[in-house]
Amino acid sequence: MKHQRRAVLHSVVAACLAAFCVSAPAEPSLLQPEEAFRVSARRVEPRVVEIDYIIASGYHLYRDRFSFKTDNPAVSVAGVELPPPLENFDKAMGQTMRYYAGRVTVRVRLAGANQTTKLVATAQGCAAVFGVCYPPMTTAFNVPAFDGRRG
């Protein structure tokens, strides 16, 4: 009888542990940079390209770590428009950091010849939930010469 109770008790404990393991939330894992920061670009005006960053929850891009350039000396970056950033004091850095979370759209104004070029965008972000920062992420976009007949 004593052995039967012990066997039943072990079965109940095993069942409870199994139920807990099934219902316990999985630990989040660190995303690859291209998953954490999805990026796309589109021309919105003859000389303006918008670069859209979709930022995964728990991640952010630093406002001061964006840079843009072209690979064509006849076409240059004339200006960059960024929306107002979020701000937070970072104890590890000892300063207030400006960043974007969720989504940010950057408008890049081009100047120079109406020629095909590559627009090279660089951004850097971190996984706040892990306290891990990624190396700068560079993405190149083909920007064809503007054809005034297209909208």
XYZ file of C-alpha atoms in Angstrom:
151
model
C 0.000 0.000 0.000
C 2.834 2.368 0.896
C 4.495 1.673 -2.483
C 1.213 2.320 -4.314
C 0.795 5.724 -2.667
C 4.381 6.624 -3.479
C 3.862 5.573 -7.129
C 0.668 7.643 -7.334
C 2.425 10.616 -5.729
C 5.311 10.335 -8.219
C 2.788 10.180 -11.078
C 0.984 13.295 -9.830
C 4.261 15.205 -9.424
C 5.407 14.113 -12.898
C 2.087 15.205 -14.405
C 2.286 18.606 -12.703
C 5.853 19.136 -13.890
C 4.903 18.139 -17.432
C 1.967 20.564 -17.402
C 4.208 23.356 -16.132
C 6.831 22.685 -18.792
C 4.215 22.811 -21.536
C 2.633 26.034 -20.293
C 5.831 27.867 -19.287
C 6.699 30.610 -21.771
C 9.799 30.019 -23.835
C 12.779 32.251 -23.203
C 13.158 34.857 -25.943
C 16.164 34.384 -28.182
C 18.407 37.017 -29.701
C 17.292 37.870 -33.240
C 19.624 38.108 -36.206
C 20.129 41.767 -37.280
C 18.033 41.380 -40.451
C 15.158 40.007 -38.327
C 15.464 42.657 -35.614
C 15.726 45.548 -38.090
C 13.847 44.945 -41.346
C 14.624 47.642 -43.882
C 13.171 48.700 -47.231
C 13.409 51.752 -49.501
C 11.254 53.497 -52.064
C 11.424 56.674 -54.128
C 8.728 59.117 -52.997
C 9.783 62.163 -55.037
C 12.178 62.652 -57.967
C 15.105 63.291 -55.604
C 13.840 61.751 -52.349
C 14.150 58.154 -51.162
C 12.410 56.972 -47.988
C 14.102 54.233 -46.021
C 11.764 52.420 -43.679
C 13.044 50.436 -40.691
C 10.676 48.047 -38.899
C 12.199 47.440 -35.465
C 11.306 44.293 -33.495
C 9.828 44.649 -30.023
C 12.552 44.996 -27.383
C 15.057 46.367 -29.914
C 16.026 49.915 -30.932
C 18.125 51.834 -33.455
C 20.351 54.691 -32.334
C 19.502 58.034 -33.917
C 23.134 59.146 -34.122
C 24.298 55.918 -35.789
C 22.588 56.445 -39.158
C 24.667 57.363 -42.206
C 23.915 57.501 -45.930
C 26.109 57.739 -49.020
C 26.033 56.906 -52.714
C 28.442 54.920 -54.855
C 28.200 57.388 -57.754
C 30.343 60.561 -57.502
C 27.830 62.398 -59.727
C 25.007 61.804 -57.183
C 25.332 62.834 -53.535
C 23.274 62.848 -50.366
C 22.046 66.438 -49.995
C 20.156 65.961 -46.733
C 18.650 63.502 -44.285
C 15.372 64.019 -42.411
C 14.854 61.993 -39.238
C 11.789 62.199 -36.988
C 12.198 63.217 -33.332
C 13.784 60.328 -31.377
C 12.961 58.821 -28.015
C 15.496 59.577 -25.264
C 16.704 57.595 -22.283
C 19.653 57.888 -19.894
C 21.901 54.853 -20.434
C 23.803 54.034 -17.225
C 26.326 51.867 -19.073
C 27.156 54.683 -21.507
C 26.849 57.422 -18.869
C 24.812 59.636 -21.188
C 21.376 60.242 -22.642
C 20.918 58.152 -25.777
C 18.546 59.046 -28.619
C 16.916 56.114 -30.345
C 13.963 54.757 -32.314
C 11.744 51.810 -31.419
C 8.957 50.135 -33.377
C 9.407 51.887 -36.705
C 11.302 54.806 -38.189
C 11.160 56.292 -41.680
C 14.156 58.299 -42.873
C 13.908 60.659 -45.866
C 17.133 60.953 -47.880
C 17.369 63.831 -50.382
C 19.706 63.303 -53.348
C 21.522 65.964 -55.390
C 23.519 65.943 -58.598
C 23.065 64.187 -61.903
C 19.928 62.219 -62.726
C 21.822 58.914 -62.888
C 21.382 55.443 -61.491
C 23.145 55.057 -58.156
C 23.364 52.808 -55.144
C 22.220 54.417 -51.920
C 24.111 52.849 -49.028
C 22.361 53.080 -45.641
C 24.113 52.235 -42.381
C 22.360 51.927 -39.015
C 23.228 50.493 -35.620
C 20.953 49.131 -32.946
C 20.709 47.072 -29.814
C 18.612 44.357 -28.245
C 17.563 46.168 -25.075
C 16.161 42.996 -23.498
C 19.590 41.315 -23.745
C 21.835 44.364 -23.357
C 23.536 43.435 -26.639
C 24.459 45.873 -29.402
C 24.957 44.816 -32.997
C 27.753 45.988 -35.264
C 26.654 48.599 -37.811
C 24.316 47.115 -40.439
C 24.820 48.292 -44.030
C 22.191 47.894 -46.762
C 22.548 49.041 -50.382
C 19.536 50.045 -52.478
C 19.547 50.492 -56.263
C 18.100 53.887 -57.130
C 17.462 54.164 -60.867
C 17.661 57.475 -62.676
C 14.365 59.317 -62.364
C 12.144 58.976 -65.399
C 9.812 62.003 -65.389
C 7.166 59.995 -67.285
C 6.645 57.740 -64.292
C 4.617 58.894 -61.314
